[in-house]
Short mmCIF file of C-alpha atoms and ligand atoms in Angstrom, two decimals:
data_model
loop_
_atom_site.label_atom_id
_atom_site.label_comp_id
_atom_site.label_asym_id
_atom_site.label_seq_id
_atom_site.Cartn_x
_atom_site.Cartn_y
_atom_site.Cartn_z
CA MET A 1 -56.23 16.76 59.78
CA GLU A 2 -59.52 14.98 58.90
CA MET A 3 -60.95 15.78 62.39
CA GLU A 4 -60.00 19.46 62.00
CA ILE A 5 -61.66 19.62 58.60
CA ARG A 6 -64.86 18.03 59.93
CA ALA A 7 -64.92 20.48 62.88
CA LEU A 8 -64.31 23.48 60.62
CA LYS A 9 -67.05 22.36 58.30
CA ILE A 10 -69.56 22.46 61.16
CA ARG A 11 -68.22 25.75 62.59
CA LYS A 12 -68.44 27.47 59.20
CA ASN A 13 -71.75 25.86 58.19
CA ALA A 14 -69.97 24.70 55.05
CA ILE A 15 -70.60 22.02 52.46
CA ILE A 16 -67.75 20.24 50.63
CA MET A 17 -68.39 19.14 47.06
CA ALA A 18 -65.89 16.88 45.29
CA HIS A 19 -65.64 15.63 41.73
CA ASN A 20 -65.21 11.90 41.05
CA TYR A 21 -61.57 12.54 40.03
CA GLN A 22 -60.55 14.04 43.38
CA PRO A 23 -58.11 12.08 45.57
CA LEU A 24 -59.98 9.53 47.71
CA GLU A 25 -59.08 11.27 51.00
CA ILE A 26 -60.87 14.41 49.73
CA GLN A 27 -63.85 12.39 48.47
CA ALA A 28 -64.12 10.79 51.93
CA LEU A 29 -64.63 14.21 53.56
CA ALA A 30 -67.09 15.52 50.97
CA ASP A 31 -70.83 15.91 51.48
CA VAL A 32 -71.40 15.44 47.77
CA VAL A 33 -69.25 13.45 45.30
CA GLY A 34 -70.35 13.36 41.69
CA ASP A 35 -69.98 14.27 38.04
CA SER A 36 -70.20 17.84 36.74
CA LEU A 37 -73.98 17.76 36.39
CA GLU A 38 -74.59 16.27 39.84
CA LEU A 39 -72.30 18.87 41.44
CA ALA A 40 -74.06 21.70 39.59
CA VAL A 41 -77.53 20.54 40.63
CA ARG A 42 -76.48 20.09 44.27
CA ALA A 43 -74.69 23.46 44.34
CA LYS A 44 -77.85 25.19 43.14
CA GLU A 45 -79.83 23.66 46.02
CA ALA A 46 -77.16 24.18 48.73
CA LYS A 47 -78.23 26.16 51.82
CA ALA A 48 -74.80 26.25 53.49
CA ASP A 49 -73.06 29.60 54.12
CA LEU A 50 -69.87 28.37 52.47
CA ILE A 51 -69.53 26.02 49.48
CA VAL A 52 -66.07 24.51 49.05
CA VAL A 53 -65.63 23.00 45.59
CA CYS A 54 -62.85 20.41 45.31
CA GLY A 55 -62.47 20.02 41.59
CA VAL A 56 -61.36 22.37 38.85
CA ARG A 57 -62.18 26.04 38.38
CA PHE A 58 -65.12 25.71 36.00
CA MET A 59 -66.91 23.55 38.58
CA ALA A 60 -66.51 26.21 41.28
CA GLU A 61 -67.61 28.92 38.83
CA THR A 62 -70.72 26.90 37.92
CA ALA A 63 -71.59 26.56 41.63
CA LYS A 64 -71.23 30.32 42.13
CA ILE A 65 -73.29 31.12 39.03
CA LEU A 66 -76.12 28.86 40.19
CA ASN A 67 -76.07 30.00 43.82
CA PRO A 68 -74.72 33.57 43.79
CA GLU A 69 -75.90 34.40 47.34
CA ARG A 70 -73.46 31.86 48.85
CA LYS A 71 -69.74 32.22 49.27
CA VAL A 72 -68.08 29.71 46.93
CA VAL A 73 -64.39 28.90 47.30
CA ILE A 74 -61.89 26.66 45.52
CA PRO A 75 -58.94 25.58 47.72
CA VAL A 76 -56.35 25.97 44.91
CA PRO A 77 -57.25 28.81 42.53
CA ASP A 78 -55.10 27.64 39.62
CA ALA A 79 -56.71 24.19 39.40
CA GLY A 80 -57.95 24.67 35.84
CA CYS A 81 -59.12 22.51 32.95
CA PRO A 82 -56.91 22.71 29.84
CA LEU A 83 -59.89 21.59 27.73
CA ALA A 84 -61.89 24.65 28.88
CA ASP A 85 -59.14 26.96 27.58
CA PHE A 86 -59.59 25.77 23.98
CA LEU A 87 -62.73 27.87 23.55
CA THR A 88 -62.71 31.68 23.62
CA PRO A 89 -65.68 34.07 23.49
CA GLU A 90 -64.19 35.48 20.28
CA MET A 91 -64.44 32.06 18.57
CA ILE A 92 -68.10 31.82 19.52
CA ARG A 93 -68.89 35.31 18.22
CA GLU A 94 -67.13 34.64 14.91
CA ALA A 95 -68.81 31.24 14.42
CA LYS A 96 -72.18 32.77 15.22
CA GLU A 97 -71.64 35.33 12.44
CA ARG A 98 -70.86 32.55 9.97
CA HIS A 99 -73.83 30.40 11.13
CA PRO A 100 -76.54 32.82 12.27
CA ASP A 101 -79.20 30.08 12.44
CA ALA A 102 -77.14 27.75 14.60
CA ALA A 103 -77.66 27.20 18.32
CA VAL A 104 -74.62 27.50 20.57
CA VAL A 105 -74.13 24.60 23.01
CA VAL A 106 -71.21 25.02 25.40
CA TYR A 107 -69.85 22.11 27.43
CA VAL A 108 -69.59 23.01 31.13
CA ASN A 109 -65.83 22.43 30.83
CA SER A 110 -65.50 26.05 29.70
CA THR A 111 -64.99 29.54 31.09
CA ALA A 112 -67.88 31.54 32.52
CA GLU A 113 -67.38 34.06 29.67
CA SER A 114 -67.96 31.33 27.06
CA LYS A 115 -71.02 30.03 28.93
CA ALA A 116 -72.40 33.57 28.90
CA LEU A 117 -72.54 33.37 25.07
CA ALA A 118 -74.26 29.96 24.98
CA ASP A 119 -77.89 29.27 24.27
CA VAL A 120 -77.55 26.31 26.60
CA THR A 121 -74.75 24.40 28.33
CA CYS A 122 -74.38 20.63 28.58
CA THR A 123 -72.33 18.06 30.45
CA SER A 124 -71.21 14.65 29.27
CA ALA A 125 -74.23 13.20 31.10
CA ASN A 126 -76.83 15.10 29.08
CA ALA A 127 -75.17 16.40 25.88
CA VAL A 128 -77.33 14.26 23.57
CA LYS A 129 -80.55 15.15 25.40
CA VAL A 130 -79.70 18.86 25.41
CA VAL A 131 -78.94 18.96 21.66
CA ALA A 132 -82.03 16.85 20.88
CA SER A 133 -84.16 19.38 22.78
CA LEU A 134 -83.18 22.19 20.36
CA LYS A 135 -85.16 22.92 17.22
CA ASN A 136 -82.09 24.20 15.33
CA ASP A 137 -80.63 21.83 12.71
CA THR A 138 -77.10 23.23 13.09
CA ILE A 139 -75.32 23.30 16.43
CA LEU A 140 -72.07 25.07 17.27
CA PHE A 141 -70.61 22.83 19.94
CA GLY A 142 -67.46 23.41 22.01
CA PRO A 143 -64.88 23.02 23.31
CA ASP A 144 -64.64 19.19 23.22
CA SER A 145 -64.56 17.89 19.64
CA ASN A 146 -64.80 14.25 20.79
CA LEU A 147 -67.98 14.88 22.75
CA ALA A 148 -69.22 16.76 19.67
CA ALA A 149 -68.50 13.63 17.56
CA TYR A 150 -70.38 11.49 20.10
CA VAL A 151 -73.45 13.75 19.89
CA GLN A 152 -73.21 13.72 16.08
CA ARG A 153 -73.17 9.90 16.07
CA GLU A 154 -76.24 9.75 18.33
CA LEU A 155 -78.13 12.48 16.45
CA PRO A 156 -77.31 12.07 12.71
CA GLU A 157 -80.20 14.36 11.78
CA LYS A 158 -78.31 17.37 13.26
CA THR A 159 -75.19 19.08 11.92
CA ILE A 160 -72.76 19.47 14.80
CA ILE A 161 -69.91 21.93 14.19
CA PRO A 162 -67.07 21.48 16.70
CA LEU A 163 -65.72 24.72 18.08
CA PRO A 164 -62.72 24.78 17.76
CA PRO A 165 -62.27 21.71 15.51
CA GLY A 166 -59.48 20.14 17.61
CA GLY A 167 -60.58 20.91 21.19
CA HIS A 168 -59.77 17.93 23.43
CA CYS A 169 -58.82 16.68 26.88
CA TYR A 170 -55.25 15.36 27.01
CA VAL A 171 -56.19 12.75 29.63
CA HIS A 172 -58.93 11.14 27.52
CA THR A 173 -57.19 11.41 24.16
CA GLY A 174 -54.37 9.40 25.76
CA PHE A 175 -56.50 6.24 25.35
CA THR A 176 -55.61 4.33 22.17
CA LEU A 177 -56.82 1.34 20.17
CA ALA A 178 -53.89 -0.58 21.70
CA ASP A 179 -55.49 0.08 25.11
CA VAL A 180 -58.76 -1.36 23.78
CA GLU A 181 -56.93 -4.48 22.55
CA ALA A 182 -55.19 -4.88 25.92
CA ALA A 183 -58.54 -4.51 27.69
CA ARG A 184 -60.13 -7.13 25.43
CA ARG A 185 -57.38 -9.57 26.39
CA LYS A 186 -58.21 -9.03 30.08
CA GLY A 187 -61.91 -9.69 29.38
CA GLY A 188 -65.06 -7.92 30.55
CA MET A 189 -66.41 -4.58 29.31
CA VAL A 190 -64.69 -1.49 27.93
CA VAL A 191 -66.34 1.60 29.38
CA CYS A 192 -65.24 5.01 28.09
CA HIS A 193 -65.97 8.66 28.73
CA PRO A 194 -67.25 10.58 25.66
CA GLU A 195 -64.13 12.77 25.78
CA CYS A 196 -62.24 9.76 24.34
CA ARG A 197 -61.60 9.77 20.58
CA PRO A 198 -64.43 8.56 18.27
CA GLU A 199 -62.56 5.35 17.33
CA ILE A 200 -62.43 4.44 21.04
CA GLN A 201 -66.11 5.33 21.54
CA GLU A 202 -67.01 3.03 18.63
CA GLN A 203 -65.14 0.11 20.20
CA ALA A 204 -66.46 0.65 23.74
CA ASP A 205 -69.33 -1.36 25.23
CA LEU A 206 -70.56 1.67 27.13
CA VAL A 207 -69.95 5.42 26.71
CA ALA A 208 -70.83 7.34 29.89
CA SER A 209 -70.16 10.37 32.05
CA THR A 210 -68.41 9.67 35.34
CA GLY A 211 -71.80 9.73 37.11
CA GLY A 212 -73.15 7.40 34.42
CA MET A 213 -70.30 5.00 35.22
CA VAL A 214 -71.23 5.02 38.92
CA ARG A 215 -74.84 4.19 38.06
CA GLY A 216 -73.97 1.74 35.26
CA ALA A 217 -71.64 -0.31 37.45
CA ALA A 218 -74.46 -0.99 39.91
CA GLY A 219 -76.12 -3.39 37.50
CA GLY A 220 -73.46 -5.98 36.59
CA SER A 221 -70.69 -8.21 37.84
CA GLU A 222 -68.20 -8.51 34.95
CA PRO A 223 -64.82 -6.74 35.01
CA TRP A 224 -64.66 -3.22 33.61
CA SER A 225 -61.74 -1.51 31.89
CA VAL A 226 -62.44 2.12 32.68
CA PHE A 227 -61.26 4.64 30.07
CA THR A 228 -61.27 7.87 32.04
CA GLU A 229 -59.21 9.53 34.76
CA ARG A 230 -57.62 6.95 37.05
CA GLU A 231 -59.30 8.10 40.29
CA MET A 232 -62.69 7.10 38.88
CA VAL A 233 -61.59 3.51 39.37
CA SER A 234 -60.66 4.20 43.01
CA ARG A 235 -64.19 5.51 43.51
CA LEU A 236 -65.80 2.54 41.76
CA ARG A 237 -63.77 0.15 43.93
CA VAL A 238 -65.00 1.91 47.09
CA LEU A 239 -68.60 1.76 45.89
CA TYR A 240 -68.47 -1.82 44.59
CA PRO A 241 -65.94 -3.78 46.68
CA GLY A 242 -65.04 -7.17 45.27
CA ARG A 243 -65.79 -6.10 41.71
CA VAL A 244 -62.86 -5.98 39.24
CA PHE A 245 -62.07 -2.57 37.67
CA TYR A 246 -58.96 -1.86 35.61
CA GLU A 247 -57.50 1.64 35.31
CA LYS A 248 -54.82 3.10 33.06
CA PRO A 249 -52.09 4.17 35.52
CA ASP A 250 -50.98 7.24 33.54
CA ALA A 251 -54.51 8.59 32.93
CA VAL A 252 -54.09 11.38 35.46
CA CYS A 253 -55.58 14.87 35.38
CA ALA A 254 -52.83 16.94 36.99
CA ASP A 255 -55.20 19.80 37.87
CA MET A 256 -57.59 17.47 39.68
CA LYS A 257 -54.69 16.43 41.93
CA LYS A 258 -53.66 19.93 43.02
CA ILE A 259 -55.89 20.09 46.12
CA SER A 260 -54.42 18.50 49.27
CA LEU A 261 -56.04 18.02 52.69
CA ALA A 262 -53.96 20.97 53.95
CA ASP A 263 -55.38 23.14 51.13
CA LEU A 264 -58.91 22.04 52.03
CA ARG A 265 -58.37 22.89 55.70
CA ARG A 266 -56.97 26.31 54.78
CA ALA A 267 -59.86 26.96 52.41
CA LEU A 268 -62.37 26.30 55.20
CA GLU A 269 -60.44 28.25 57.82
CA ARG A 270 -59.75 31.36 55.72
CA GLU A 271 -62.73 31.01 53.36
CA GLU A 272 -60.47 31.22 50.34
CA HIS A 273 -60.09 31.36 47.38
CA GLU A 274 -63.42 33.01 46.70
CA VAL A 275 -64.91 32.75 43.21
CA VAL A 276 -65.74 36.25 42.00
CA LEU A 277 -67.36 36.84 38.61
CA SER A 278 -68.95 39.86 37.01
CA PRO A 279 -72.71 40.00 37.70
CA GLU A 280 -73.37 40.45 33.97
CA VAL A 281 -71.41 37.34 32.96
CA MET A 282 -73.04 35.37 35.80
CA GLY A 283 -76.53 36.42 34.77
CA ARG A 284 -76.07 35.36 31.15
CA ALA A 285 -74.25 32.13 32.02
CA ARG A 286 -76.96 31.26 34.58
CA ARG A 287 -79.64 31.35 31.90
CA ALA A 288 -77.69 28.84 29.79
CA ILE A 289 -76.94 26.52 32.72
CA GLU A 290 -80.49 26.63 34.10
CA ARG A 291 -81.84 25.82 30.66
CA MET A 292 -79.60 22.73 30.70
CA ILE A 293 -80.80 21.71 34.18
CA ALA A 294 -84.42 22.04 33.02
CA VAL A 295 -83.69 19.52 30.23
CA GLY A 296 -82.40 17.08 32.87
CA ALA A 297 -80.00 14.14 32.62
P1 13P B 1 -68.05 14.35 34.08
O1 13P B 1 -69.09 15.41 34.02
O2 13P B 1 -68.42 13.10 33.34
O3 13P B 1 -67.68 14.05 35.51
O4 13P B 1 -66.75 14.87 33.35
C1 13P B 1 -66.03 15.96 33.79
C2 13P B 1 -64.68 15.95 33.26
O5 13P B 1 -63.92 16.85 33.47
C3 13P B 1 -64.27 14.82 32.45
O6 13P B 1 -62.94 14.91 32.17
FE1 SF4 B 2 -60.40 18.96 32.12
FE2 SF4 B 2 -59.62 16.61 31.12
FE3 SF4 B 2 -59.04 17.24 33.63
FE4 SF4 B 2 -61.57 16.68 32.90
S1 SF4 B 2 -59.82 15.28 32.91
S2 SF4 B 2 -60.91 18.38 34.22
S3 SF4 B 2 -61.61 17.57 30.85
S4 SF4 B 2 -58.30 18.27 31.79
#
């Protein structure tokens, strides 16, 4: 199967992009493995005829928005992100009416239609930098209320309004203070994603995006308890063999596990399932995403 996929990739002049949470056998076949921001930046630059995004739908949509001339496919079309579904365009319009002076910052874990209403998007790697770059005092920020709380803690001079108030990722909100205590007993550092609850962020030694974890782990030797999706630990173990990383076995994003090697082969062979978005939505969303990329990580 792996040989067939490699051959198809060459025949189709395709590039495979995989998120850090993808199964290791998919990561091993990918040309690019990274966090949401790294995948977006690389998708924008891609020259291949076909871009296959192994991740969840918003990642494939972001690739298409940034590189509309290319054919972008996602091997399993219903691989979604339940966090993204918390925010609707209607919520943004209503909040904007109530706070006309506020800027709208939309996390990339969102639909293309929500991004189209944003002043700027952000990822977990650059949320603080993006909000700090805005002159507005009030920021409407969605859909992740825990990332919003993280930005608020880092930038107390701003007023961050979470949109909607309870938007969250079920994988990251599964981490509890009992998990922190258990990790402390094992020793080493507690490293959490900013989608974890504020009380976990406060206890953690490092709060980072998945790409930030890859970079941060390069510098030390102590064990890490990693509070994010379980596959991140598989990736860290591949990158830093011999180093001790602890995962939480039930921290699994079901949507990130939908794509199999057979799906990837079919996606390359049949060039499906193509991401198709309205040109108007793409144009408006592109402005918001490119503004984020200009701010940097
Ligand atoms: P990263 O951008 O940190 O990879 O996060 C994406 C995500 O979906 C986290 O759950
Ligand atoms: Fe969405 Fe959470 Fe899965 Fe990330 S881990 S893709 S935020 S559901």
